[in-house]
XYZ file of C-alpha atoms in Angstrom:
306
model
C 35.920 -49.792 7.938
C 34.845 -46.724 9.303
C 36.103 -43.516 8.309
C 37.767 -41.232 11.032
C 36.542 -38.072 12.298
C 38.616 -34.887 12.040
C 38.973 -35.017 15.940
C 40.559 -38.798 15.573
C 42.819 -38.360 12.512
C 44.259 -35.243 14.614
C 44.945 -37.044 17.803
C 46.782 -39.940 15.868
C 49.071 -37.573 14.000
C 49.708 -35.740 17.617
C 50.801 -39.475 18.733
C 52.926 -39.674 15.858
C 54.463 -36.890 16.424
C 55.204 -37.735 19.851
C 58.548 -38.417 21.130
C 58.727 -40.143 24.771
C 61.057 -38.437 26.865
C 65.063 -38.859 27.353
C 64.804 -40.329 30.760
C 63.010 -43.103 29.511
C 64.272 -43.969 25.892
C 68.200 -44.163 28.559
C 66.352 -46.484 30.720
C 64.428 -48.796 28.370
C 66.055 -48.459 24.790
C 69.554 -46.773 24.303
C 71.276 -49.142 26.913
C 70.903 -51.479 23.842
C 73.929 -51.366 21.234
C 71.262 -50.797 17.790
C 70.194 -47.570 19.781
C 73.769 -46.676 20.476
C 73.508 -43.944 17.266
C 71.184 -41.754 19.159
C 73.234 -41.514 22.519
C 76.164 -41.272 20.638
C 74.939 -38.077 18.465
C 73.801 -36.807 22.086
C 77.010 -36.761 22.950
C 78.602 -35.636 20.142
C 76.520 -32.521 20.143
C 77.418 -32.063 23.900
C 81.005 -32.857 24.061
C 81.652 -31.106 20.496
C 83.357 -33.936 19.188
C 82.788 -37.268 17.501
C 82.119 -40.002 20.321
C 81.474 -43.531 19.644
C 79.974 -46.067 22.493
C 82.042 -49.012 22.944
C 79.970 -50.383 26.067
C 77.543 -49.604 28.232
C 78.502 -49.839 31.885
C 76.872 -50.925 35.317
C 75.993 -48.133 37.100
C 72.923 -46.762 39.519
C 70.662 -46.672 36.646
C 71.093 -49.647 35.020
C 68.305 -51.818 36.991
C 64.905 -51.696 35.479
C 63.075 -53.449 38.480
C 59.528 -51.363 38.886
C 61.057 -49.879 42.672
C 63.174 -47.954 40.208
C 63.724 -44.149 41.383
C 61.621 -42.438 38.660
C 63.165 -38.969 39.448
C 66.462 -39.941 39.062
C 68.195 -41.756 35.464
C 71.933 -42.332 34.814
C 73.800 -44.239 32.670
C 78.037 -45.031 32.498
C 79.136 -45.715 29.233
C 82.953 -45.942 27.773
C 83.632 -44.403 24.611
C 86.716 -46.175 21.944
C 89.060 -43.814 23.839
C 88.510 -45.516 27.357
C 87.030 -42.294 29.070
C 83.955 -42.814 30.965
C 81.267 -40.847 30.787
C 77.946 -40.464 33.107
C 74.589 -38.878 31.840
C 72.456 -38.295 35.018
C 68.887 -37.062 34.207
C 67.246 -35.204 37.499
C 63.360 -34.902 37.917
C 63.001 -33.235 40.911
C 65.258 -30.893 43.347
C 67.803 -32.472 45.125
C 69.606 -30.267 48.191
C 73.050 -31.522 47.645
C 73.015 -32.659 44.232
C 76.559 -30.851 43.467
C 78.435 -32.876 45.832
C 76.514 -36.081 44.773
C 77.992 -35.611 41.282
C 81.130 -34.859 42.581
C 81.202 -38.198 44.377
C 79.537 -40.065 41.456
C 82.623 -38.652 39.187
C 85.468 -39.863 42.104
C 83.073 -43.105 42.200
C 83.997 -43.702 39.131
C 87.551 -42.974 38.601
C 88.280 -45.382 41.623
C 86.679 -47.919 39.953
C 87.980 -48.215 36.917
C 91.909 -48.410 38.572
C 92.692 -51.686 38.911
C 94.561 -52.402 42.655
C 98.170 -52.634 42.059
C 97.661 -50.649 38.459
C 99.622 -47.260 38.276
C 98.125 -43.766 38.271
C 98.645 -43.688 34.492
C 95.360 -45.662 34.408
C 93.214 -42.985 35.737
C 90.152 -42.556 33.293
C 89.288 -39.134 31.986
C 85.509 -38.553 32.919
C 82.859 -36.372 31.978
C 79.991 -35.767 33.864
C 76.231 -34.432 31.867
C 73.612 -33.778 33.865
C 70.326 -32.479 32.383
C 68.177 -30.880 35.480
C 64.501 -30.380 35.050
C 64.541 -28.385 38.598
C 66.362 -25.105 39.576
C 69.531 -25.408 40.633
C 70.654 -22.205 41.211
C 71.155 -18.619 39.646
C 72.120 -18.087 36.230
C 71.370 -16.507 32.910
C 72.568 -19.492 30.629
C 70.641 -22.759 30.382
C 74.159 -24.812 29.562
C 77.020 -24.663 32.030
C 80.452 -26.318 31.832
C 83.218 -26.951 34.338
C 86.654 -28.011 33.927
C 90.020 -28.231 35.818
C 92.552 -25.918 34.623
C 95.697 -24.353 36.555
C 96.287 -20.792 35.801
C 99.559 -18.947 36.922
C 98.681 -16.524 39.450
C 100.787 -13.756 38.069
C 101.637 -14.931 34.359
C 97.936 -16.201 33.900
C 99.266 -18.757 31.606
C 97.894 -22.316 31.690
C 99.978 -24.886 32.914
C 100.997 -27.825 31.141
C 102.070 -31.105 32.508
C 104.924 -33.507 31.279
C 103.878 -37.344 31.081
C 105.841 -40.096 29.752
C 104.112 -42.599 27.204
C 105.446 -45.142 25.015
C 108.873 -44.115 25.704
C 108.513 -40.167 24.667
C 107.599 -36.922 26.835
C 104.136 -35.480 25.752
C 102.768 -32.405 27.236
C 99.459 -32.238 28.597
C 96.824 -30.115 29.997
C 95.325 -31.037 33.164
C 91.794 -30.375 31.474
C 93.179 -33.715 29.472
C 93.110 -35.511 32.459
C 90.729 -33.704 35.144
C 86.774 -34.129 34.917
C 84.738 -32.475 33.162
C 80.983 -31.256 34.063
C 77.841 -30.158 32.038
C 74.958 -29.054 33.345
C 72.180 -28.629 31.275
C 69.262 -26.548 33.164
C 66.496 -27.269 30.393
C 63.403 -25.192 32.145
C 65.677 -21.980 31.170
C 65.710 -22.754 27.719
C 63.487 -20.259 25.630
C 65.299 -20.166 22.460
C 63.891 -20.784 18.665
C 66.249 -23.950 17.820
C 68.556 -23.344 15.204
C 71.864 -25.258 15.855
C 72.267 -29.001 16.925
C 72.696 -28.322 20.581
C 69.516 -26.086 20.684
C 67.517 -28.692 18.763
C 68.697 -31.132 21.319
C 67.920 -29.469 24.408
C 64.128 -28.333 22.650
C 63.671 -32.528 22.478
C 64.738 -32.787 26.086
C 62.604 -29.792 27.231
C 59.339 -30.265 24.965
C 59.909 -33.712 23.027
C 59.493 -31.820 19.770
C 61.658 -33.118 17.062
C 61.716 -31.632 13.884
C 61.285 -33.608 10.478
C 64.175 -31.639 8.682
C 66.642 -32.184 11.802
C 70.206 -32.992 10.905
C 71.227 -32.765 14.464
C 73.475 -36.125 14.881
C 71.411 -38.723 17.011
C 67.708 -36.633 16.695
C 67.389 -37.839 12.583
C 67.617 -41.614 14.568
C 64.786 -40.729 17.573
C 62.760 -39.747 15.160
C 62.624 -43.341 13.869
C 62.978 -45.139 17.688
C 61.629 -42.802 20.185
C 58.215 -42.205 18.963
C 55.448 -42.653 21.304
C 53.340 -44.051 19.042
C 55.344 -46.997 17.599
C 55.676 -48.330 21.001
C 53.107 -51.381 22.108
C 50.249 -50.671 24.239
C 51.786 -52.114 27.493
C 55.154 -49.903 26.780
C 53.105 -46.884 26.362
C 50.821 -47.622 29.838
C 54.126 -48.004 31.249
C 55.578 -44.695 29.930
C 52.334 -42.907 31.115
C 52.235 -44.203 34.455
C 56.239 -43.132 34.402
C 54.519 -39.550 33.681
C 51.943 -39.493 35.917
C 54.751 -40.706 39.085
C 57.100 -37.776 37.919
C 53.986 -34.835 37.947
C 52.311 -36.450 41.371
C 55.953 -36.091 42.516
C 56.582 -32.466 41.581
C 52.636 -31.608 42.788
C 53.856 -32.905 46.328
C 56.654 -31.088 46.103
C 55.234 -27.890 45.039
C 52.392 -28.521 47.784
C 54.963 -29.030 50.269
C 56.904 -25.733 49.696
C 53.575 -23.766 49.309
C 52.636 -25.177 52.792
C 55.966 -24.443 53.758
C 55.713 -20.782 52.794
C 52.071 -20.070 54.274
C 53.428 -21.649 57.549
C 56.212 -19.088 57.444
C 53.949 -16.190 56.390
C 51.780 -16.949 59.612
C 54.515 -17.830 61.583
C 55.760 -14.127 60.619
C 52.590 -12.679 61.361
C 52.273 -14.190 64.948
C 55.693 -12.568 65.729
C 54.790 -9.472 64.250
C 51.650 -8.989 66.203
C 53.464 -10.468 69.247
C 55.906 -7.856 69.115
C 53.233 -5.201 68.818
C 51.545 -6.437 71.672
C 54.987 -5.897 73.323
C 55.938 -2.375 71.766
C 52.160 -1.296 73.129
C 53.142 -2.732 77.040
C 55.999 -0.745 76.994
C 54.751 2.593 76.039
C 52.061 1.842 78.321
C 53.880 1.384 81.398
C 56.161 4.622 80.093
C 52.947 6.520 80.512
C 52.572 5.497 84.069
C 49.348 3.045 83.164
C 48.932 0.428 85.975
C 49.631 -3.163 85.686
C 46.028 -4.280 85.172
C 45.003 -1.931 82.117
C 48.507 -3.133 80.400
C 47.524 -6.653 81.056
C 43.695 -6.193 79.882
C 44.417 -4.425 76.837
C 47.828 -6.276 75.479
C 46.719 -9.702 76.595
C 50.221 -10.218 78.469
C 50.753 -11.766 81.437
C 52.605 -9.883 84.165
C 55.459 -11.979 84.011
C 55.945 -10.673 80.408
C 55.546 -7.026 81.314
C 57.999 -7.506 84.010
C 60.604 -8.863 81.388
C 60.082 -5.750 79.063
């Protein structure tokens, strides 16, 4: 057996330390019960409490056809409390993204309230969005939104009374209304120290350190290694990455062309305004119409309209 060169050994080491993207893992691996540990660790870190998944529910991203949209992946899970958890990964810009997130949450709520069931059956919904595009202006990489009712004058937080098992229970609206988490992956530029930072570093760069103790990431090191996939799986994964890069290039090119077109139009409008101003001055100085037309390139109709 031939001895590998130093370059080949380095390449093999890079493959062994390379971990597949989270969107691909969600699409192909994390829907299996044997791999729930990775997903549960992710949710535990981002929701700040121990999460155990009971089952993966049907959602728009559950299809695994070749024609799946590669720019968006989603998964819908139910925990042991019966809460619904939506995780969505968006690779490219979408103009009305927040509106679609709101629609997805509302749809999840209505889907799990059976016809004729009273409103006590409404499920708490968590929506987690992992974004690889700049959704807006902000200084943080992680944003959390939650419904609360605060007194306009007293600034206290409203509690509501509900009847459960014959007893009156006080609950905060935040225990009922949906929660939204936006992870702006590209804004992360910290040294990963906490479990949350380690997870975001993995989401951004695919890096998981051997000494990690973050929930879910230890198992991810075992199950999400690029080199552990079969050649067919690696080929499909590489094609997925190529599709994302091509789509981003198309969007970047369109944006650049639009900017250049706008600049060209602006320059043309500026030159036209300069000609009009020159014509105004020439006419006010008493120059003939023939001279104004000759030196500005404007028509007599345009000049007369000044």
